[in-house]
Short mmCIF file of C-alpha atoms in Angstrom, two decimals:
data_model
loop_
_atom_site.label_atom_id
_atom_site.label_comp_id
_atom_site.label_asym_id
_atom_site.label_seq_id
_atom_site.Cartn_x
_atom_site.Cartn_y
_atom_site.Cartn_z
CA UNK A 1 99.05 102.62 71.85
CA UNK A 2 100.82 102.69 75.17
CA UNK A 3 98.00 104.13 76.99
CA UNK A 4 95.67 101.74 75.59
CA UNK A 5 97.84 99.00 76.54
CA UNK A 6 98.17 100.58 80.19
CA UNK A 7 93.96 100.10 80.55
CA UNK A 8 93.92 96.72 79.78
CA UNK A 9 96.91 95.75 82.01
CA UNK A 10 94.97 97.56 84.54
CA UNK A 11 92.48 95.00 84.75
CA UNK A 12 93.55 91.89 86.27
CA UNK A 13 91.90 89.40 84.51
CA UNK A 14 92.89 90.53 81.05
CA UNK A 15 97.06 91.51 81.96
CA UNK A 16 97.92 87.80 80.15
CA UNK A 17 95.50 88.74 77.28
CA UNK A 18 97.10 92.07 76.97
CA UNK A 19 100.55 90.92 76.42
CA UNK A 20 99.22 88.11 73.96
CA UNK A 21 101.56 88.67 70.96
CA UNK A 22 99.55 86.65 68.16
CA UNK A 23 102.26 83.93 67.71
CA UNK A 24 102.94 81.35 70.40
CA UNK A 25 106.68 82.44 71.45
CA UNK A 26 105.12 85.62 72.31
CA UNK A 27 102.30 84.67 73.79
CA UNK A 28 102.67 84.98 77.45
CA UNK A 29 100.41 82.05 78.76
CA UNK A 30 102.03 79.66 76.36
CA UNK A 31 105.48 81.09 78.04
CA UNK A 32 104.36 80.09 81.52
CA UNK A 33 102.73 76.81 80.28
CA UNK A 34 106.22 75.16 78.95
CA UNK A 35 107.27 76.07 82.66
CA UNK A 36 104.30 75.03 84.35
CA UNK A 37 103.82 71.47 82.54
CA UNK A 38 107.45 70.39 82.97
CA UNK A 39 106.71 70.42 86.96
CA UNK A 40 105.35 67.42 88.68
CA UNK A 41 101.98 66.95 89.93
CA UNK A 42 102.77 67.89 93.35
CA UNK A 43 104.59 71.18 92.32
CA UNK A 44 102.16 72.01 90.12
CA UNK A 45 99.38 71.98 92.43
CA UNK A 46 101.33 74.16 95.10
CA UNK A 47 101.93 76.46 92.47
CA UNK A 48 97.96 76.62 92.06
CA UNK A 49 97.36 77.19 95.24
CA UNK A 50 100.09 80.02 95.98
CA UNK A 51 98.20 82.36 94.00
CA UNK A 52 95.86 82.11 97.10
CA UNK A 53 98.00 83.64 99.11
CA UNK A 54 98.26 87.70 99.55
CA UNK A 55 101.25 88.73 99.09
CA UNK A 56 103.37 90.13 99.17
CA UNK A 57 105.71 87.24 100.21
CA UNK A 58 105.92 84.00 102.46
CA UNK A 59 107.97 81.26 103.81
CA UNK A 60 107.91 77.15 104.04
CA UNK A 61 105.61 76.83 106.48
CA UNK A 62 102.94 78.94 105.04
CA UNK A 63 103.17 77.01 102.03
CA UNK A 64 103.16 74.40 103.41
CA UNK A 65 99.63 75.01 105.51
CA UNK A 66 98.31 76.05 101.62
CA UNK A 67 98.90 72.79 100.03
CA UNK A 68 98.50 70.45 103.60
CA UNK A 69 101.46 68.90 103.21
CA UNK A 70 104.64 68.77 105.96
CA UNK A 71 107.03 71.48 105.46
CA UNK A 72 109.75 68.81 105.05
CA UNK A 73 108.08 68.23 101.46
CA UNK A 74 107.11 71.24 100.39
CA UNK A 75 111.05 72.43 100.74
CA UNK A 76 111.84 70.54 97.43
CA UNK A 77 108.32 71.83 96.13
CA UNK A 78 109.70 75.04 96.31
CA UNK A 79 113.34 74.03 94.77
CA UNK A 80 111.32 73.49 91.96
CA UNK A 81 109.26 76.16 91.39
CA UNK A 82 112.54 78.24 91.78
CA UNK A 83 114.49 76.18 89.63
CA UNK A 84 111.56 76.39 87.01
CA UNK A 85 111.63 80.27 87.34
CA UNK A 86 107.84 79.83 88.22
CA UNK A 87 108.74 81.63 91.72
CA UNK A 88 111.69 83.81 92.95
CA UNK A 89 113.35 83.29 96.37
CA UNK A 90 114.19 86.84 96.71
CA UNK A 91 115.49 86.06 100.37
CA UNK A 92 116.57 83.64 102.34
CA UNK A 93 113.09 80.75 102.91
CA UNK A 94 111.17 83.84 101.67
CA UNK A 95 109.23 83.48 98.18
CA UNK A 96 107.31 86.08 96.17
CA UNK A 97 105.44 85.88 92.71
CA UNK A 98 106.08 88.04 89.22
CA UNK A 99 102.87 89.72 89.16
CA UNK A 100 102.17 87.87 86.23
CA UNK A 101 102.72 84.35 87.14
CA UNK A 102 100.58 84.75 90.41
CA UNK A 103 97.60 86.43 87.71
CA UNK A 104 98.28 82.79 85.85
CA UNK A 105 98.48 80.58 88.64
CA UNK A 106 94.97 82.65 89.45
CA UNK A 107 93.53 80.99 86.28
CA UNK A 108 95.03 77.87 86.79
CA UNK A 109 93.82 77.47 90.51
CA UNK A 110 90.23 78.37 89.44
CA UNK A 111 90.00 75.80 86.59
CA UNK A 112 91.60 73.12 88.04
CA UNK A 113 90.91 73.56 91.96
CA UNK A 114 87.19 72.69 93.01
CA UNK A 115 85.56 75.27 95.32
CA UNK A 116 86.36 72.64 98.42
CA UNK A 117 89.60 73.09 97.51
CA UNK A 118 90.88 76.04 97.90
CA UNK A 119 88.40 76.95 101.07
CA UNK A 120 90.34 74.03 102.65
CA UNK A 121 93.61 75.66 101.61
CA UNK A 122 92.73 78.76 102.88
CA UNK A 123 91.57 77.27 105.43
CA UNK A 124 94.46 76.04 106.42
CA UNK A 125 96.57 79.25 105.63
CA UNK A 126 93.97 81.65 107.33
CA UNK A 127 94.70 79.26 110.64
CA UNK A 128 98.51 79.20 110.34
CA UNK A 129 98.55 83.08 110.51
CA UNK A 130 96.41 83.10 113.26
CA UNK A 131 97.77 80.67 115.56
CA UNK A 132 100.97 81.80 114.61
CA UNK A 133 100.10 85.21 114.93
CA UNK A 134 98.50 84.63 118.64
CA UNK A 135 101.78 82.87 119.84
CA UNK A 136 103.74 85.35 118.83
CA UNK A 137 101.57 87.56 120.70
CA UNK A 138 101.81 85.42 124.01
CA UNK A 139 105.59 86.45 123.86
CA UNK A 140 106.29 89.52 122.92
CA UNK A 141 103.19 90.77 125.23
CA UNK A 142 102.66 88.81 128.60
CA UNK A 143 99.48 90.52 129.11
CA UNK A 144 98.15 88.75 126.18
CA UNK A 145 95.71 90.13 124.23
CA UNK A 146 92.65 88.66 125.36
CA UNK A 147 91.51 86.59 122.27
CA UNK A 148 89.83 82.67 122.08
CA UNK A 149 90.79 80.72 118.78
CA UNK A 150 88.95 78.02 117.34
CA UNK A 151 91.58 74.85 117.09
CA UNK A 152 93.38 74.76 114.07
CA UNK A 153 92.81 72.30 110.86
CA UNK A 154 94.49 69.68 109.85
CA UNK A 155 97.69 70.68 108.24
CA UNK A 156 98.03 74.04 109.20
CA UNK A 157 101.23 74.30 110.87
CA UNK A 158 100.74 76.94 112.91
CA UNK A 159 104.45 77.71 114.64
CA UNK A 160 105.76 78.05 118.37
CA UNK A 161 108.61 79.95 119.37
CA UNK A 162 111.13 79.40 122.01
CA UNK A 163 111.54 83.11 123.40
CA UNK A 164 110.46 86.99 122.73
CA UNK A 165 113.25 87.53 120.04
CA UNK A 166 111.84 84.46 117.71
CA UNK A 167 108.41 85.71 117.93
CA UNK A 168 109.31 89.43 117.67
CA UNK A 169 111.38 88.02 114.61
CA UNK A 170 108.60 86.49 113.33
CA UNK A 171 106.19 89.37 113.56
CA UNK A 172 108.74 91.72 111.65
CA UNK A 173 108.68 89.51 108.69
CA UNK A 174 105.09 88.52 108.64
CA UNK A 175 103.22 91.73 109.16
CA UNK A 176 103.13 93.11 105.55
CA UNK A 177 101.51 89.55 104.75
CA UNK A 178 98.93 90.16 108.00
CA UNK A 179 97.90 93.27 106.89
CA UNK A 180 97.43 92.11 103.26
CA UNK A 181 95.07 89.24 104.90
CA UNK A 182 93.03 92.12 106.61
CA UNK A 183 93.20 94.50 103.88
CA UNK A 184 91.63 91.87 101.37
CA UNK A 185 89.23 90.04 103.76
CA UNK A 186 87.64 86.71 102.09
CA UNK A 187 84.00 85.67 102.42
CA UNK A 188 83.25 83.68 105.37
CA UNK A 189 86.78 84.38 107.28
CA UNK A 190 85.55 87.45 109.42
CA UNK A 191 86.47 85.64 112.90
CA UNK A 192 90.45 84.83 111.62
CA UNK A 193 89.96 89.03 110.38
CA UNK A 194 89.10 89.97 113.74
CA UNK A 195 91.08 87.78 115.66
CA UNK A 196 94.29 88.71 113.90
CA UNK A 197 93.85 91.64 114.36
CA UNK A 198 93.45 91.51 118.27
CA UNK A 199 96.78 89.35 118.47
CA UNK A 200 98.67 92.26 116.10
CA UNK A 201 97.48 95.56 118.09
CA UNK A 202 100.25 95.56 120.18
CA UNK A 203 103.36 95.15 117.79
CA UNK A 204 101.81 97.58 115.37
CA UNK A 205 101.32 100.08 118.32
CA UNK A 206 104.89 99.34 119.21
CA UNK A 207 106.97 99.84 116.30
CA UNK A 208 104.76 102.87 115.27
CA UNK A 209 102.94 101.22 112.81
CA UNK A 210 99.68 103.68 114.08
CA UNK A 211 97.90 104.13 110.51
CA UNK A 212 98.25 101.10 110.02
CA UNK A 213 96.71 99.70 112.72
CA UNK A 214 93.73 102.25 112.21
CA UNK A 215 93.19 100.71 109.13
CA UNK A 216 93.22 96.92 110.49
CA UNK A 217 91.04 98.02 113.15
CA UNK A 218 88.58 99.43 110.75
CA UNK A 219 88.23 96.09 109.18
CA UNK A 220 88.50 93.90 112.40
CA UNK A 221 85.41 96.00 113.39
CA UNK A 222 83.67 95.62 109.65
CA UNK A 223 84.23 91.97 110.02
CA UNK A 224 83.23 91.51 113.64
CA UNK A 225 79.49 92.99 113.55
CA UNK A 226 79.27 91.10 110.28
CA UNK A 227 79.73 88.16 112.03
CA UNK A 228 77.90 89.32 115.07
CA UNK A 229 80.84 88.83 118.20
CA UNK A 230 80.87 90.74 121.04
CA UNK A 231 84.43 90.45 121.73
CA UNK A 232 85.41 91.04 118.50
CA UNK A 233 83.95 94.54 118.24
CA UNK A 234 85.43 95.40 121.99
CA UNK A 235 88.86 94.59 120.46
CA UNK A 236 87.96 96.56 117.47
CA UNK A 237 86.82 99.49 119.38
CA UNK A 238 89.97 99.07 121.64
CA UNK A 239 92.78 98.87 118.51
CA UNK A 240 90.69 102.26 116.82
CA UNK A 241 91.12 103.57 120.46
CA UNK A 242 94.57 102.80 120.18
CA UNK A 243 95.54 103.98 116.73
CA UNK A 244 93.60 107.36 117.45
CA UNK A 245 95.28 108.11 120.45
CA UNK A 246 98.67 107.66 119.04
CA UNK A 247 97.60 109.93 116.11
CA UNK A 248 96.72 112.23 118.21
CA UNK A 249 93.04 112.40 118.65
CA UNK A 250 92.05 111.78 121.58
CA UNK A 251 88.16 112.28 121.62
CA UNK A 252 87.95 110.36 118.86
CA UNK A 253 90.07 108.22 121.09
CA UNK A 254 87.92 107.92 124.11
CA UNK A 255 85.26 107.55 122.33
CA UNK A 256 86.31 104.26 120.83
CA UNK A 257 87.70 103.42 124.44
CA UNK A 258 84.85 104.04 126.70
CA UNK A 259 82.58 101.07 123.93
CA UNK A 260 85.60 98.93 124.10
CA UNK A 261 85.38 99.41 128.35
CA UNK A 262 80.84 98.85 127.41
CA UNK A 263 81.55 95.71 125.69
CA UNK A 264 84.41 94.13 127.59
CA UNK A 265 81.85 94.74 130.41
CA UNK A 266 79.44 93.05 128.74
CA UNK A 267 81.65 90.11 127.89
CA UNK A 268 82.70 90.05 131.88
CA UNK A 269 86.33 90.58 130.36
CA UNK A 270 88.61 91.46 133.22
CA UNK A 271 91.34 91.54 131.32
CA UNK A 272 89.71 93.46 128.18
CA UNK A 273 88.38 96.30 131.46
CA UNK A 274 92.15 96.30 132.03
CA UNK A 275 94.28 97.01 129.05
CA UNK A 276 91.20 99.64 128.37
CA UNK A 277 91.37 101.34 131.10
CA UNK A 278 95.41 101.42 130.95
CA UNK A 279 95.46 102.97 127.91
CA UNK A 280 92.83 105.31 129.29
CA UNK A 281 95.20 106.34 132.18
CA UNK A 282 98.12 106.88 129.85
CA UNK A 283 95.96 108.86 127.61
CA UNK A 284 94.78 111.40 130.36
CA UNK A 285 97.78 111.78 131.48
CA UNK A 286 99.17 113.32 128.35
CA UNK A 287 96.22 115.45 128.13
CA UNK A 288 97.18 116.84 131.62
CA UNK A 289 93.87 114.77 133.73
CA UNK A 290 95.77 113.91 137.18
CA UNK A 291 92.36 113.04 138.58
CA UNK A 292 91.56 110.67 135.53
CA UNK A 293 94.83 109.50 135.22
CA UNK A 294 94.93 107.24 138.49
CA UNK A 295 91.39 106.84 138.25
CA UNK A 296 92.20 104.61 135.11
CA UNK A 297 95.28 103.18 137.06
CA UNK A 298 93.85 102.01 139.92
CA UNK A 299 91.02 100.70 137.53
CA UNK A 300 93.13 99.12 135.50
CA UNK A 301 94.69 97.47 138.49
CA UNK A 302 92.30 96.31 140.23
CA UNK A 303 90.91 94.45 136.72
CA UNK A 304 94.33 92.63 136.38
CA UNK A 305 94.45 91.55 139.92
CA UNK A 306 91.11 90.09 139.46
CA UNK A 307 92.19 88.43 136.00
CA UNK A 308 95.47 87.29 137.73
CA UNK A 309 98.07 88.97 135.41
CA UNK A 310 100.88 89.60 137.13
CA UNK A 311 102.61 91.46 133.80
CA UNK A 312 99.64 93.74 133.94
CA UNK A 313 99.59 94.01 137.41
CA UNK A 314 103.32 95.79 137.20
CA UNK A 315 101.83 98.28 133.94
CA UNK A 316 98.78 99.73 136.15
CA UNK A 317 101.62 99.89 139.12
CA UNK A 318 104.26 101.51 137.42
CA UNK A 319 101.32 104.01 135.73
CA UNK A 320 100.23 104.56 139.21
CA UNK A 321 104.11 105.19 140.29
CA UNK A 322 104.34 107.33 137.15
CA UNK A 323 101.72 109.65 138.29
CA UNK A 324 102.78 110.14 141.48
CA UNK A 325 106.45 110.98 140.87
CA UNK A 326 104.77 113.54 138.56
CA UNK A 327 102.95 115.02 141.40
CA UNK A 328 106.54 115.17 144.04
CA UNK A 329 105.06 112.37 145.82
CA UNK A 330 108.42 110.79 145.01
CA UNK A 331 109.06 108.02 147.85
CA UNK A 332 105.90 106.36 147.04
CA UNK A 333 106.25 106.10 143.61
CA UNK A 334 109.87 104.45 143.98
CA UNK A 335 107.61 101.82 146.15
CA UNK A 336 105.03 101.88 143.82
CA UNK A 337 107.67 101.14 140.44
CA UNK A 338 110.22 98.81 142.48
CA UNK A 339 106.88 96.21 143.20
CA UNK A 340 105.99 96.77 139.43
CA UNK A 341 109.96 96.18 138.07
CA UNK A 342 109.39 92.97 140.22
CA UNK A 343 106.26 91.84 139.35
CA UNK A 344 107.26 92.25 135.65
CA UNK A 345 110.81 90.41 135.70
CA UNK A 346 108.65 87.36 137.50
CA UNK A 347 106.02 87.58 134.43
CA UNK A 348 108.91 87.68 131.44
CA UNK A 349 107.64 90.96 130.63
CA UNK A 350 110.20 92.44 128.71
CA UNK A 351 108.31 95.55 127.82
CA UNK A 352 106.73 95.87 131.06
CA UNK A 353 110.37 96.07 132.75
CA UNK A 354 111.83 98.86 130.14
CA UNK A 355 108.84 100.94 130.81
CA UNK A 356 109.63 100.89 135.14
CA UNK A 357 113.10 101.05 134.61
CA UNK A 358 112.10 104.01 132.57
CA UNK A 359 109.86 105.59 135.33
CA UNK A 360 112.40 104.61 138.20
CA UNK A 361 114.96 106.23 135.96
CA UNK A 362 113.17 109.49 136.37
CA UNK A 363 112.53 108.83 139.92
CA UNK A 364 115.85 108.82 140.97
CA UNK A 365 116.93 111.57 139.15
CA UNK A 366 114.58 113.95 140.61
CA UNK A 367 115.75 112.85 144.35
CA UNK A 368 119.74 113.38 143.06
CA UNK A 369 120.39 109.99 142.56
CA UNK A 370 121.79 110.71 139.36
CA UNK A 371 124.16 107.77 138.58
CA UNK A 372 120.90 105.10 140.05
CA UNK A 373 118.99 107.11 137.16
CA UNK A 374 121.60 106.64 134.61
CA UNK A 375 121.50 102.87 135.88
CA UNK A 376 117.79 102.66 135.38
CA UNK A 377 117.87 104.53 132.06
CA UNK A 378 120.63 102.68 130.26
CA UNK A 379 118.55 98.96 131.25
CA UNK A 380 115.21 100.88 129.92
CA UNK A 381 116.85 101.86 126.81
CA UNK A 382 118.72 98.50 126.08
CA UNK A 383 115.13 96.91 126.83
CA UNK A 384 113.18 99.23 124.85
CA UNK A 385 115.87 98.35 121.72
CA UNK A 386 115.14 94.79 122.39
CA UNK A 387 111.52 95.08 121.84
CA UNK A 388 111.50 97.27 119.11
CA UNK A 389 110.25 100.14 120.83
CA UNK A 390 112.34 102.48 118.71
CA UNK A 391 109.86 105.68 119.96
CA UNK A 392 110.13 104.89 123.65
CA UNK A 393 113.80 104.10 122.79
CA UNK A 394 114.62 108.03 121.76
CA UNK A 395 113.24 109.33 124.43
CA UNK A 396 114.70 107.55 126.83
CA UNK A 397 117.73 108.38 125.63
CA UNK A 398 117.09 111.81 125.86
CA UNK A 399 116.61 111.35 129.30
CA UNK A 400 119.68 109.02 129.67
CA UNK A 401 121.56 112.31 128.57
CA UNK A 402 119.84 114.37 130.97
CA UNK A 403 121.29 112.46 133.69
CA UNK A 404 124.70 111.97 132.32
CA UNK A 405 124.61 115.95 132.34
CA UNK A 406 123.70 115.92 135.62
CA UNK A 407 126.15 114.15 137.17
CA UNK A 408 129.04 115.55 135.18
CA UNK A 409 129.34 113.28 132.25
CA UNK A 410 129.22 115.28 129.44
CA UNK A 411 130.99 113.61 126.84
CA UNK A 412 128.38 110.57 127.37
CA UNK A 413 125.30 112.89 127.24
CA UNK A 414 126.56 114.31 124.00
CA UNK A 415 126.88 110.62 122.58
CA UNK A 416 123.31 109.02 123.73
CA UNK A 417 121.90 112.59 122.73
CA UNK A 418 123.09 112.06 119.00
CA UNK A 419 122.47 108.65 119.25
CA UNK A 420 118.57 109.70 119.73
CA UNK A 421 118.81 111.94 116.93
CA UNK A 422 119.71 109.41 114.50
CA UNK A 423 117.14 106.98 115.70
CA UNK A 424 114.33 110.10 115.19
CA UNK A 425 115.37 110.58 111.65
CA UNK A 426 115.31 106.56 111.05
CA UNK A 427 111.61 107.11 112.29
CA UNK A 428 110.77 109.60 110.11
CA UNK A 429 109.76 112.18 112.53
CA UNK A 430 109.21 115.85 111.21
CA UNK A 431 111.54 118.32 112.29
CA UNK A 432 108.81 120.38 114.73
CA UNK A 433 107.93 116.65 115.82
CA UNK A 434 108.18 118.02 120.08
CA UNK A 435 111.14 114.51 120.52
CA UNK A 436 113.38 115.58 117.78
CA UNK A 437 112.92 119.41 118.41
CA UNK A 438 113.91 118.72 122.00
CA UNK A 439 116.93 116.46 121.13
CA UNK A 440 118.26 119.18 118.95
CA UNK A 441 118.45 121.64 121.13
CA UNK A 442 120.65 119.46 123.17
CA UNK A 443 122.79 118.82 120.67
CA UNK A 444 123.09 122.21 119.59
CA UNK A 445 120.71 122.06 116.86
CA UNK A 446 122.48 119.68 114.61
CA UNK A 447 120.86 118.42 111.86
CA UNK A 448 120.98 114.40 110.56
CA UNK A 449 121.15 114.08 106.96
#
């Protein structure tokens, strides 16, 4: 019976008995095993040890790091799996299992593969994420998360990338595999968990990605006190900080936050102290905490000055110029975001500049200035769309629109307004969602299919 069929596919190791047909053209490991014993020794090994891998997809270089051998090799490895119909490249230098064939290459890796060898190959993998991962990191955020990593083995391959959109690129297409390597931690790897995790936070928090992130955290902080590091459990308790705060629960939030600020203490983390205490400041000032809010700031400030970031430096400046145009005290915010704007162009920080082009955006419209704001708001928005900040995107937009209004330019409000709109929708945000309930009001309620 179907059903009965259904159970025993269910179970992983019995999906190849399951599907066992009695006679040999219809039995499904006898299939693979005309495929599998054309290929050459090489190919057949790196077809072993792919089934290592997560999932639910990877490139050259990450087979590569699995089998130890140079990428340069392992291309017309590949060719051959592909050409066998052992593996599909289902995109361009991106290469993905039938279900099946990785549950046989499972059984093949484990009879053929000693124990050394697969802990060196994922060894080797575990490290190429990593250090790949933490590169990446060093780019698209200049205030680094703050994160030591063991040197890398032999034959890992770890990449470099030449500027923010390579490593943003990267990130994009490696993050499902990432989280599969968190979600399905293996024995003895808790420090690469905990790590990668650390070096993700900030383009999951970025691109939305908030659940998530709460769910990486959760197991960066599982694997960290398993393994007993200090820093790993501040970076835990900052990234469940993080994830909460975005979901909008902020006790929970500070709660996490104030043992990540404990720990990073503890560590004598400067840098740790700082991002903390940033996201503290942002936090309390959406909860309506002026007092709190450049508390945190000036905190957070003086934290990076003492770690010598010069990208963070310009955050805890602008969120100090932020507060303070809030509060009328216009004039010395504009000081306080035009030092941040330049401390942030001189660090490469991308991000860092779309958020104080964003804040001197505001500034200027509230003193009049309305075409400096649109200025200031079109740079933040073309900025925010280069990082990937699609949230901070809309609503800059929105107010890119306010100041078009402002100073008489309708036509262009209208179109950055609806322009918002579609990028909402594209996010998925609900209808009462306070961004997209605002944004259709100013476009006279209209609704995106």
């Amino acid at each position: 019976p179907l059903g009965a069929l259904a159970d025993e596919l269910r179970e992983a190791g019995g999906r190849l008995d399951a599907l066992d047909g009695g006679e040999e053209s219809s039995q499904v490991r006898a299939v693979f095993s005309w495929s599998y014993s054309a290929l050459s020794p090489a190919a057949a090994r790196l077809f072993r040890l792919l089934a290592l891998h997560p999932g639910p997809d990877l490139d050259r270089r990450a087979a590569a790091a699995l089998s130890g051998a140079p990428p340069e090799r392992v291309r017309a490895l590949l060719a051959e799996l592909t050409g066998g119909h052992l593996l599909v490249e289902h995109a361009p230098g991106r290469y993905a299992f039938h279900d099946l064939l990785r549950v046989y290459a499972g059984e093949l890796v484990t009879a053929y593969d000693d124990e050394w060898e697969r802990r060196s190959a994922l060894r080797r993998m575990m490290d190429h994420y990593l250090h790949s991962a933490r590169a990446a990191d060093v780019l698209v955020t200049p205030q680094p998360n703050p994160v030591d990593v063991p040197a890398p083995k032999s034959g890992a391959n770890p990449l470099e990338f030449e500027d923010h959109g390579r490593a943003l690129a990267w990130f994009v297409a490696e993050h499902p595999v990432l989280l599969e390597i968190v979600r399905q931690p293996r024995p003895g790897f808790d420090g690469h968990v905990w790590r990668l995790v650390t070096v993700l936070a900030t383009f999951l928090d970025r691109h939305g990605y908030w659940q998530s992130l709460l769910t990486a955290a959760r197991s960066a902080l599982v694997a960290a006190e398993r393994e007993g590091d200090l820093a790993g459990r501040a970076g835990a308790h900052r990234g469940l900080g993080l994830a909460l705060d975005r979901l909008k629960c902020p006790e929970r939030a500070r709660e996490h936050y104030l043992r990540a600020l404990e720990l990073f203490a503890a560590l004598g983390s400067d840098a740790g102290q700082a991002r903390t205490h940033q996201h503290l400041s942002r936090m309390s000032a959406e909860q309506g905490s002026s007092e709190l809010v450049l508390e945190h700031a000036y905190r957070s400030l003086e934290h990076y000055r003492a770690a010598g970031d010069r990208a963070g430096q310009a955050a805890a400046l602008n969120h100090i110029g932020w507060r303070q145009a809030n509060l009328g005290d216009h004039l010395r915010a504009l000081a306080h975001c035009e030092q941040a704007l330049e401390l942030a162009r001189a660090a490469g920080d991308v991000a860092g500049q779309a958020h104080t082009s964003d804040s001197l955006g505001y500034i200027h419209h509230q003193l009049g200035r309305y075409q400096q704001a649109v200025d200031h708001y079109r740079q933040a928005a073309r900025l925010f769309h280069a990082t990937g900040d699609r949230h901070s995107e809309a609503a800059c937009l929105i107010c890119l629109g306010d100041s078009h209004r402002s100073a008489g330019q309708s036509a262009a409000a209208h179109e950055v307004w609806t322009r918002a709109l579609v990028l909402t929708a594209e996010l998925g945000l609900p209808d009462d969602d306070p961004l997209r309930t605002g944004l259709q009001q100013r476009v006279g309620e209209r609704k995106v299919p």
